[in-house]
Short mmCIF file of C-alpha atoms in Angstrom, two decimals:
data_model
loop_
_atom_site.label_atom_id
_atom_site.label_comp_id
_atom_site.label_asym_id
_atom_site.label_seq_id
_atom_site.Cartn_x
_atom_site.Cartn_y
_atom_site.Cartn_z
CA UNK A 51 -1.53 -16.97 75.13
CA UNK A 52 -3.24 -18.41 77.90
CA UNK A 53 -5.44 -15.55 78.81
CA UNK A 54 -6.76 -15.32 75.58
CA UNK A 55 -7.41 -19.29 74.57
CA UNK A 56 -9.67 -18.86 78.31
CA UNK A 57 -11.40 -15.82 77.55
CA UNK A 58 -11.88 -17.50 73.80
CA UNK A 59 -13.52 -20.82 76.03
CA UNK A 60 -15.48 -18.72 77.84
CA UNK A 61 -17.18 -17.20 75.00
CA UNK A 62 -17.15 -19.93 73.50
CA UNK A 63 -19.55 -21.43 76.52
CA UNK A 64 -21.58 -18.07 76.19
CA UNK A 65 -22.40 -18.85 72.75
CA UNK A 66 -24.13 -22.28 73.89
CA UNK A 67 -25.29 -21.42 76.94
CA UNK A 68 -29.30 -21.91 77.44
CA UNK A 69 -30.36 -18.23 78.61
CA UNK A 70 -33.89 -17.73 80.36
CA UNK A 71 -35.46 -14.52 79.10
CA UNK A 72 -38.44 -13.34 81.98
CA UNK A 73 -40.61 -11.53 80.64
CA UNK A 74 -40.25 -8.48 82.98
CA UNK A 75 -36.48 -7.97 80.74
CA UNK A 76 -36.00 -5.06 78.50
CA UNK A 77 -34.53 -7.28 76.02
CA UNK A 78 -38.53 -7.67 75.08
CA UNK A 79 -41.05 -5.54 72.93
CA UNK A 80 -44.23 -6.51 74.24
CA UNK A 81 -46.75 -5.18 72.32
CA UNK A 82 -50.88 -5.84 72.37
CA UNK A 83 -54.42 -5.04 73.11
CA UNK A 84 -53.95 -7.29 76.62
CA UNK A 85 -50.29 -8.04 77.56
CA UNK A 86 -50.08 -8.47 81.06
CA UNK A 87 -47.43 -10.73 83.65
CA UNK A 88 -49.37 -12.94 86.15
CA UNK A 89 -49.80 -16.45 88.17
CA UNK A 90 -51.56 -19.00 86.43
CA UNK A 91 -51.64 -22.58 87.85
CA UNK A 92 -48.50 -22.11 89.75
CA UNK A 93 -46.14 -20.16 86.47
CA UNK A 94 -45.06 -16.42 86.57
CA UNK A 95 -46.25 -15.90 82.78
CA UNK A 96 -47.21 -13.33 79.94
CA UNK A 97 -50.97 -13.13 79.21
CA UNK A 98 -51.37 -11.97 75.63
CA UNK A 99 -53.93 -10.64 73.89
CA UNK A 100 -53.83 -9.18 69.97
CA UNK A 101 -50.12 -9.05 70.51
CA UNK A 102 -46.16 -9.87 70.23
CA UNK A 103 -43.58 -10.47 72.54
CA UNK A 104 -40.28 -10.10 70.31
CA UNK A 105 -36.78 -11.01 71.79
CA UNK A 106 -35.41 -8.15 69.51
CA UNK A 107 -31.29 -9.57 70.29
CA UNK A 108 -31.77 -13.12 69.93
CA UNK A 109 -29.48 -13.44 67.20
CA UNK A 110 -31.15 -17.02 66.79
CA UNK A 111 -30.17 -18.55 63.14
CA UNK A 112 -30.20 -22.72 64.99
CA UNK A 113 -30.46 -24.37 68.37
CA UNK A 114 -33.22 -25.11 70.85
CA UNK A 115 -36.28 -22.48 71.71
CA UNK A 116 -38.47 -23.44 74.60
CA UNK A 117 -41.42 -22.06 76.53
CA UNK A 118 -44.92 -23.32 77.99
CA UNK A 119 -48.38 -21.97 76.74
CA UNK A 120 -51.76 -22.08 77.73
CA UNK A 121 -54.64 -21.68 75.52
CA UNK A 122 -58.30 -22.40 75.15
CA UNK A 123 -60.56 -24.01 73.32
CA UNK A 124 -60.93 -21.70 70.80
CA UNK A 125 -60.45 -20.48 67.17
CA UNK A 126 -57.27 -19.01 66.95
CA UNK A 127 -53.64 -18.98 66.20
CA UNK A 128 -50.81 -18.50 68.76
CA UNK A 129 -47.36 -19.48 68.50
CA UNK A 130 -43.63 -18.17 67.59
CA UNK A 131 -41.84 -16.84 64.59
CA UNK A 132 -37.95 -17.69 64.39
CA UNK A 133 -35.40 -16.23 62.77
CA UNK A 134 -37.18 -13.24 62.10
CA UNK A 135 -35.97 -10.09 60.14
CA UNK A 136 -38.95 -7.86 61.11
CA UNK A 137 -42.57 -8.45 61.58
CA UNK A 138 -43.43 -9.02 57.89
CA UNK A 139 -40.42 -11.76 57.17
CA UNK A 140 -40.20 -14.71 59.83
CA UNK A 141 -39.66 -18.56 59.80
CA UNK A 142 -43.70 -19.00 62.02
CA UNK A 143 -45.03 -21.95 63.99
CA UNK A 144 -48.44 -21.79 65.38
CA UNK A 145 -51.05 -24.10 67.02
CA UNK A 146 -55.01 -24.23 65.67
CA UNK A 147 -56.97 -25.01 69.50
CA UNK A 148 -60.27 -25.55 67.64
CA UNK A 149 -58.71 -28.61 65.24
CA UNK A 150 -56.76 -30.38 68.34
CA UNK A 151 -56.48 -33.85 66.84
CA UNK A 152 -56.82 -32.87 63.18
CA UNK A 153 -54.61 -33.15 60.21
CA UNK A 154 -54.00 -29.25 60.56
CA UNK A 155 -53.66 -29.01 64.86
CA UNK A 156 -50.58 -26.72 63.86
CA UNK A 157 -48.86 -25.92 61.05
CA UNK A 158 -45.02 -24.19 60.18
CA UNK A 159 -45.32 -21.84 57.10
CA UNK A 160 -42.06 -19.15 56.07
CA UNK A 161 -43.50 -15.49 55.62
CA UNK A 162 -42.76 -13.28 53.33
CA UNK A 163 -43.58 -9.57 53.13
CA UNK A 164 -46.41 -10.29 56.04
CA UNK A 165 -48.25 -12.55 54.13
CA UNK A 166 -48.91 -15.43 55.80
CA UNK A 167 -48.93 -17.99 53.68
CA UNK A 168 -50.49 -21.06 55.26
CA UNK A 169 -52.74 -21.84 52.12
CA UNK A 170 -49.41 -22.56 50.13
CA UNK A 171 -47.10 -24.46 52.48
CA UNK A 172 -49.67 -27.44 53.65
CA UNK A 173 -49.44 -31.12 54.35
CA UNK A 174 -46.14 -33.13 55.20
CA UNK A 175 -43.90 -31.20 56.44
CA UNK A 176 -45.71 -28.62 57.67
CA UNK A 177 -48.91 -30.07 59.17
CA UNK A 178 -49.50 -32.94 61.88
CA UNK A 179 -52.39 -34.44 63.84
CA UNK A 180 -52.29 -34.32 67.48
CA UNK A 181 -54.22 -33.58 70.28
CA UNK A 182 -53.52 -29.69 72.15
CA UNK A 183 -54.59 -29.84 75.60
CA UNK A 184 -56.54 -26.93 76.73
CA UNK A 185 -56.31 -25.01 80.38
CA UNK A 186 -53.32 -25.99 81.27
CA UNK A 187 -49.64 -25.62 80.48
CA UNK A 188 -48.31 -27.31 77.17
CA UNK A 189 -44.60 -27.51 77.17
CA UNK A 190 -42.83 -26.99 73.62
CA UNK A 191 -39.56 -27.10 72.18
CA UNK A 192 -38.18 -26.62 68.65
CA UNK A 193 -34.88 -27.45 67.51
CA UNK A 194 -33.90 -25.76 64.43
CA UNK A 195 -30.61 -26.70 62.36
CA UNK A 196 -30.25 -25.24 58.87
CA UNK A 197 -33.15 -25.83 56.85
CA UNK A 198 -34.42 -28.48 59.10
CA UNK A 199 -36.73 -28.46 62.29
CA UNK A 200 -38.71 -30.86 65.19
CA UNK A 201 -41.33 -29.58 67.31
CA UNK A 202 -41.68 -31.80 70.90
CA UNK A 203 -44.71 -31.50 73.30
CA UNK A 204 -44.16 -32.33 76.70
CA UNK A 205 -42.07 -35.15 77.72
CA UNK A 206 -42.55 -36.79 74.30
CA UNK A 207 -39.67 -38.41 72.28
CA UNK A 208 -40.87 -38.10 69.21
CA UNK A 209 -41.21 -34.89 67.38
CA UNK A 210 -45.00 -33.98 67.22
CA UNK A 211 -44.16 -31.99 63.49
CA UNK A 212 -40.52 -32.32 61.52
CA UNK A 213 -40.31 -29.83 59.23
CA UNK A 214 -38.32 -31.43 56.60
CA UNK A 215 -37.52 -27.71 55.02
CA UNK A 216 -37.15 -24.16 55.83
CA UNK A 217 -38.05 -22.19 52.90
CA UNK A 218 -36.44 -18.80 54.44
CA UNK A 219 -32.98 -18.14 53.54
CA UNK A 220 -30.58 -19.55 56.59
CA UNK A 221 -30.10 -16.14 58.67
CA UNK A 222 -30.01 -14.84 62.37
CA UNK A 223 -32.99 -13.42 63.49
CA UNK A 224 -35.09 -12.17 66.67
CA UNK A 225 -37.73 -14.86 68.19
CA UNK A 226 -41.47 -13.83 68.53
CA UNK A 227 -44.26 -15.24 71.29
CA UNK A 228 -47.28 -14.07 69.55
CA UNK A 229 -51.17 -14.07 69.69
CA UNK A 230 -52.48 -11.71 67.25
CA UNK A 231 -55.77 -12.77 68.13
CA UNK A 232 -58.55 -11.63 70.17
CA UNK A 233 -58.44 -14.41 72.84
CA UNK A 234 -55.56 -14.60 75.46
CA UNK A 235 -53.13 -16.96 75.47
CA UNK A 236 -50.34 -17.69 78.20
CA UNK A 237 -46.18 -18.06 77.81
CA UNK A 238 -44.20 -19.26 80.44
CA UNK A 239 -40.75 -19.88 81.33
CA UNK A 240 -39.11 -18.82 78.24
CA UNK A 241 -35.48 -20.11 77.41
CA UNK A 242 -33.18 -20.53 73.65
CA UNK A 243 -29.81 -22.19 73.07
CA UNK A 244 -27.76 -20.37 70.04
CA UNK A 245 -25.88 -23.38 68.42
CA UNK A 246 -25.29 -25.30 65.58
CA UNK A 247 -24.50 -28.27 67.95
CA UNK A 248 -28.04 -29.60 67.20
CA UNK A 249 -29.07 -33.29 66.69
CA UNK A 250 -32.52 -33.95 64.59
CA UNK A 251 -33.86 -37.33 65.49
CA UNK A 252 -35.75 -37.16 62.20
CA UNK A 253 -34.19 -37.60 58.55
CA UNK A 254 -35.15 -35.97 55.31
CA UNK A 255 -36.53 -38.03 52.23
CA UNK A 256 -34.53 -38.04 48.75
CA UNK A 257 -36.24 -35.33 46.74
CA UNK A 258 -38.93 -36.42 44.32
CA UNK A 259 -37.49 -36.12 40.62
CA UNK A 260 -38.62 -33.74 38.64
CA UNK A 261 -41.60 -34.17 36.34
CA UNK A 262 -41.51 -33.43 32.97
CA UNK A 263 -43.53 -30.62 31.71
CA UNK A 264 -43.63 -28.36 35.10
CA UNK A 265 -42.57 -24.96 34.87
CA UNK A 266 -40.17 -24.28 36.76
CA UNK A 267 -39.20 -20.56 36.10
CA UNK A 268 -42.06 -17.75 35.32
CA UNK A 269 -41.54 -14.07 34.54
CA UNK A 270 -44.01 -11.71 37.49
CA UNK A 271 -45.00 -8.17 37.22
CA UNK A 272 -45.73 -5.69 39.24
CA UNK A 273 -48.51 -5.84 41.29
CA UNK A 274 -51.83 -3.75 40.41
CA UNK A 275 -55.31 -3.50 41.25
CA UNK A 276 -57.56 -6.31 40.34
CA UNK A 277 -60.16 -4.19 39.67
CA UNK A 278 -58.51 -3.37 35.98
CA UNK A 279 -59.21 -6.68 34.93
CA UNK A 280 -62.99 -6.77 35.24
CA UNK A 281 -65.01 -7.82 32.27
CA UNK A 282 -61.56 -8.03 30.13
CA UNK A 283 -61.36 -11.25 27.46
CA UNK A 284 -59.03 -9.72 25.44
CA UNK A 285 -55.74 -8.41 26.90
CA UNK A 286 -54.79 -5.42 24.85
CA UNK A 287 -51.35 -3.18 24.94
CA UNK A 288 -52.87 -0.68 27.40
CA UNK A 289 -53.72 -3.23 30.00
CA UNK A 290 -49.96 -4.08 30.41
CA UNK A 291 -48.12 -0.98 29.99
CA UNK A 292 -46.08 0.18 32.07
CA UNK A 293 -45.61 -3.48 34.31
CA UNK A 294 -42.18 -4.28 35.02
CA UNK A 295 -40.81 -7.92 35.27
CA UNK A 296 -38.62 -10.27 37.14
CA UNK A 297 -38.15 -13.93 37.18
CA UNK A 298 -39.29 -16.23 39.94
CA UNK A 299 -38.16 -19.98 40.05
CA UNK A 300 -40.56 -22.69 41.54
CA UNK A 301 -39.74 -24.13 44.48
CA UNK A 302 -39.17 -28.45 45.13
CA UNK A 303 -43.00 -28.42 45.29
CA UNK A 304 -43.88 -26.58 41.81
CA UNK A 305 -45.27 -23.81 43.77
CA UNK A 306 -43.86 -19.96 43.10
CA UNK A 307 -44.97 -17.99 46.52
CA UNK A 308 -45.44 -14.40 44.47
CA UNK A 309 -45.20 -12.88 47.86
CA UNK A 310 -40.92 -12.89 48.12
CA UNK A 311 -41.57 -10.20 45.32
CA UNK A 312 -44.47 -7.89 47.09
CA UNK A 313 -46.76 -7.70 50.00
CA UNK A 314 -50.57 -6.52 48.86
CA UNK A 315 -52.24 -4.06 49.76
CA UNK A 316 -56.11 -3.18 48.17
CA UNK A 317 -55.05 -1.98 45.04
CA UNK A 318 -52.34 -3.90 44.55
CA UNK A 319 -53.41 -7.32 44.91
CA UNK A 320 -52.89 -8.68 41.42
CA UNK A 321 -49.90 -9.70 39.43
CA UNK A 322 -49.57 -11.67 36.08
CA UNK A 323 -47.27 -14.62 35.45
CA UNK A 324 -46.16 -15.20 32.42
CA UNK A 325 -45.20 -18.18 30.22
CA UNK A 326 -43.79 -18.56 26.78
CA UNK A 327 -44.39 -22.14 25.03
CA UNK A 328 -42.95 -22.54 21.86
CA UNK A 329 -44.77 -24.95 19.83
CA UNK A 330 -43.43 -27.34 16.94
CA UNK A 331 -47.07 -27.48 15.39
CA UNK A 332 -50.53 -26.29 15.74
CA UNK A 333 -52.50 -28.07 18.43
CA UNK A 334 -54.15 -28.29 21.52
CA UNK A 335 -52.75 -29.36 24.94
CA UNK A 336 -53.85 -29.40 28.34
CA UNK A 337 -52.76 -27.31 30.98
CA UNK A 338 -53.04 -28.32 34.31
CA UNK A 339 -52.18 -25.41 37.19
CA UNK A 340 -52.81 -24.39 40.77
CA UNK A 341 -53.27 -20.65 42.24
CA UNK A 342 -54.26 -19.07 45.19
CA UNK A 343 -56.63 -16.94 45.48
CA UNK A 344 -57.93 -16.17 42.39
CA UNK A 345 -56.88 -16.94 38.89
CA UNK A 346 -57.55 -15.02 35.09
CA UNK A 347 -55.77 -17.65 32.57
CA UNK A 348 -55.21 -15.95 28.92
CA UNK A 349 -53.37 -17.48 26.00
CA UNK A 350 -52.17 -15.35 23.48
CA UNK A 351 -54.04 -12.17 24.89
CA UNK A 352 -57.34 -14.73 25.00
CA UNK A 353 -59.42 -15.40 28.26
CA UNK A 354 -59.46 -18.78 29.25
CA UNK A 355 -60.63 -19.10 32.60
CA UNK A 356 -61.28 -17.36 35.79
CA UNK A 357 -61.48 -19.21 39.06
CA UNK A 358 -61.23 -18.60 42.90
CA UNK A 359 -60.30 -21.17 45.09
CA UNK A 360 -60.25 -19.11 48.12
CA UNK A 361 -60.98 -19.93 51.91
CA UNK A 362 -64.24 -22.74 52.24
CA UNK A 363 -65.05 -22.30 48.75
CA UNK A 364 -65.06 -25.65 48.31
CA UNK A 365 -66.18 -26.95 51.10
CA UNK A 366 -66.45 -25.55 54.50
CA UNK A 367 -63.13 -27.61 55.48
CA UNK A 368 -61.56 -26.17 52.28
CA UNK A 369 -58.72 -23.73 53.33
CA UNK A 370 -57.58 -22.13 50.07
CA UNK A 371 -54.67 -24.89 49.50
CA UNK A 372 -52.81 -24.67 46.58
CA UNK A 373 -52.64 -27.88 44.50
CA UNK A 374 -53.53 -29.01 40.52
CA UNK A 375 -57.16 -28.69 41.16
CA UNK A 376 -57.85 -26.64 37.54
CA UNK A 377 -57.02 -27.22 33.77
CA UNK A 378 -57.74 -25.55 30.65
CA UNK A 379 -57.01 -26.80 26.80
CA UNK A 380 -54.74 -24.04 25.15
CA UNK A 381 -55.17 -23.89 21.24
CA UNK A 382 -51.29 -23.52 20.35
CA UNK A 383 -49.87 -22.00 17.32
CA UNK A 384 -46.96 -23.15 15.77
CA UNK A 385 -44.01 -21.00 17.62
CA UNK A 386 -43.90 -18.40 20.11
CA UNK A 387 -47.32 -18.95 22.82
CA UNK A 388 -47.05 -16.45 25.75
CA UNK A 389 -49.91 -17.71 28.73
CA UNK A 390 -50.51 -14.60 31.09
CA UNK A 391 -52.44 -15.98 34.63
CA UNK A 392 -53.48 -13.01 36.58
CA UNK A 393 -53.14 -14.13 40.46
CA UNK A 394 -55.29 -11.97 42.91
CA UNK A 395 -54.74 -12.39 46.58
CA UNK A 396 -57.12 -11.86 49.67
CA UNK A 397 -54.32 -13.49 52.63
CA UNK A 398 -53.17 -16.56 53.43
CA UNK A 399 -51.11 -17.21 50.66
CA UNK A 400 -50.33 -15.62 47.18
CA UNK A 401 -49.41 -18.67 44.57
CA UNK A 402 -49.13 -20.52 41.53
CA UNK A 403 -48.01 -23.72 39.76
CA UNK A 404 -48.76 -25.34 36.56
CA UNK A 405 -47.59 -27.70 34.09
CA UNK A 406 -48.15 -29.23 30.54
CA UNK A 407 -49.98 -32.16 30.08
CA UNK A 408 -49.37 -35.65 27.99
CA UNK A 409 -46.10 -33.69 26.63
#
C-alpha cells in the first residue's frame, strides 16, 4: 500500500504545483497578425499583435494565473480569458490603456457565443479605477475560486478588481493571453496553479432582495433579421411564424444576456422577448425596462416604442450600458396582455430587463 499512497502524494503535489508555460512550448496556439518572442527591458516575452496565445491543456476551473504585460498608451483591449471552452465561450479580463485611472481602466465580463458583452456586465464587480502604467512591465495575478475572483497589480495587497461573481457555469477550461487588436502588446513570464486551495481576501455582499414587479423569467425566439421589422406598428401572424421559443431567467441583476441562446450574425441580429401580464382590470401602468442595443416595445401586437441606446449615443462617454433608462405606459385589458420587445444587437452586449411600475 505504500507505493501507491506515494505515487497518490505525488500527484497529489502535481495537481498544485505552479507550472511556468514559455512561450516557445507546444502546449500553445499562438495565433495573430504579429506574434513574435523577443527581449524587452530585460524579459524573454511574446509580442502580440491581432492575436491569441491559448494554453489549449490548462484544465484551469480555480487557482492562481500570473504573467507580466506591457502595453501602450493606446485604445485597446488586451488581457486573458479563463476557463475557456473555445474562443466564443470564456470567463475574460482585459485592461482599457486609454482610461488608466477611470471608473472603466479594466473590466471582467463572461462571454457567451463570442459576444462580448461588456455593455451588460458594468460597474461593481466588474469595473475599477486605477492607474495602468505604460512602457513597462505590469505584473498581474488572478485568483479564481468558484464563482469568485481578485485581480492584484504588482506588489499590491489589495485586489485592484474583486469580482464578486462569475456568471459562467463553474467548469475547466484552457487560459488565453490575447490582443485582438491592432497595437502590440507584451506577455511575460507566464505561470498557473490548478487548485481549489485558494484564499480570497475579499468577501461577497448579501444579495439585494428582490423587487417586486421585475420579471424575472421571459420566453426568447429565434433570432432573425432586423430588417423584417422596418416600418411595422402592428405585429401581425405572418411576422411571427415560424419563431420557436425557450425560456430565459434573469439573472441577480434583472438583466437576461440573450446571447447564452445565440451568437448574431447580419441577419440574425434580432430576437423578441415576450411577456404575458394578466390584468385584474382595465388600466394603464408604467413599464420601466432596459435593452441593449436596440429596442421595438409592442403590447398586444401595438408599437410602443423604438429606441437605441447603443455605443456614445448618449454621450460620447456613453458605452451602451444596460440599465432602466426607458419607460412606456401600457393600456392593459382586463386578462391575458402579451408585451413582445424586439432586441437588435450590433456587439458588446445583447440584453434586456424590465419591470412593472407602482404595482
Amino acid at each position: 500500500m505504500k507505493p501507491i499512497i506515494l505515487l497518490l502524494l505525488i500527484a497529489c503535489l502535481k495537481c498544485t504545483a505552479q507550472t511556468s508555460v514559455p512561450f516557445s512550448s507546444t502546449r500553445w496556439k499562438i495565433t495573430g497578425q504579429e506574434a513574435v518572442q523577443e527581449e524587452y527591458q530585460g524579459k524573454q516575452c511574446l509580442k502580440l499583435t491581432n492575436g491569441r496565445a491559448i494554453l489549449q491543456d490548462a484544465n484551469f476551473k480555480n487557482g492562481i494565473i500570473e504573467f507580466d504585460i506591457a502595453v501602450t498608451q493606446a485604445r485597446y483591449f488586451p488581457g486573458m480569458g479563463f476557463r475557456m471552452q473555445d474562443e466564443n465561450n470564456t470567463e475574460e479580463f482585459y485592461l482599457r490603456p486609454h482610461q488608466s485611472g477611470n471608473p472603466d481602466a479594466m473590466q471582467y465580463y463572461p462571454e457567451y457565443n463570442g459576444d462580448g458583452a461588456w455593455q451588460l456586465y458594468y460597474g461593481e464587480g466588474f469595473n475599477n479605477p486605477h492607474k495602468i502604467p505604460f512602457d513597462r512591465w505590469l505584473h498581474i495575478k488572478m485568483l479564481v475560486k468558484n464563482t469568485m475572483a481578485e485581480v492584484y497589480f504588482d506588489d499590491e495587497r489589495q485586489p485592484v478588481l474583486f469580482i464578486k461573481k462569475l456568471y459562467r457555469p463553474i467548469a475547466e477550461g484552457m487560459i488565453a493571453l490575447e490582443n485582438v487588436w491592432p497595437v502590440a502588446a507584451r506577455f511575460a513570464d507566464f505561470k498557473y496553479t490548478a487548485t481549489d486551495d485558494v484564499t480570497l481576501a475579499s468577501a461577497p455582499k448579501p444579495d439585494a432582495p428582490l423587487i417586486a414587479g421585475v420579471f424575472t423569467y421571459w420566453q426568447v425566439s429565434t433570432p432573425f433579421d432586423e430588417k423584417l421589422l422596418a416600418g411595422k406598428t402592428l405585429l401581425a401572424e405572418a411576422d411571427t411564424n415560424g419563431l420557436n421559443w425557450q425560456t430565459m431567467y434573469a439573472d441577480d441583476r434583472d438583466v437576461v444576456d440573450l446571447s447564452k441562446l445565440n451568437g448574431t450574425a447580419p441577419s440574425k441580429n434580432t430576437v423578441f422577448a415576450k411577456l404575458v401580464i394578466v390584468s385584474s382590470q382595465a388600466h394603464v401602468q408604467k413599464f420601466t425596462f432596459g435593452f441593449s442595443d436596440r429596442a421595438r416595445v409592442y403590447c398586444n401586437g401595438k408599437l410602443l416604442y423604438w429606441g437605441s441606446d447603443v455605443f456614445q449615443s448618449r454621450d460620447y462617454r456613453f458605452l451602451g450600458t444596460m440599465g432602466y433608462w426607458d419607460a412606456v405606459y401600457l393600456d392593459l385589458k382586463e386578462g391575458k396582455n402579451e408585451v413582445w420587445i424586439a432586441i437588435s444587437e450590433d456587439y458588446g452586449g445583447w440584453g434586456v430587463m424590465a419591470k412593472l411600475e407602482d404595482l
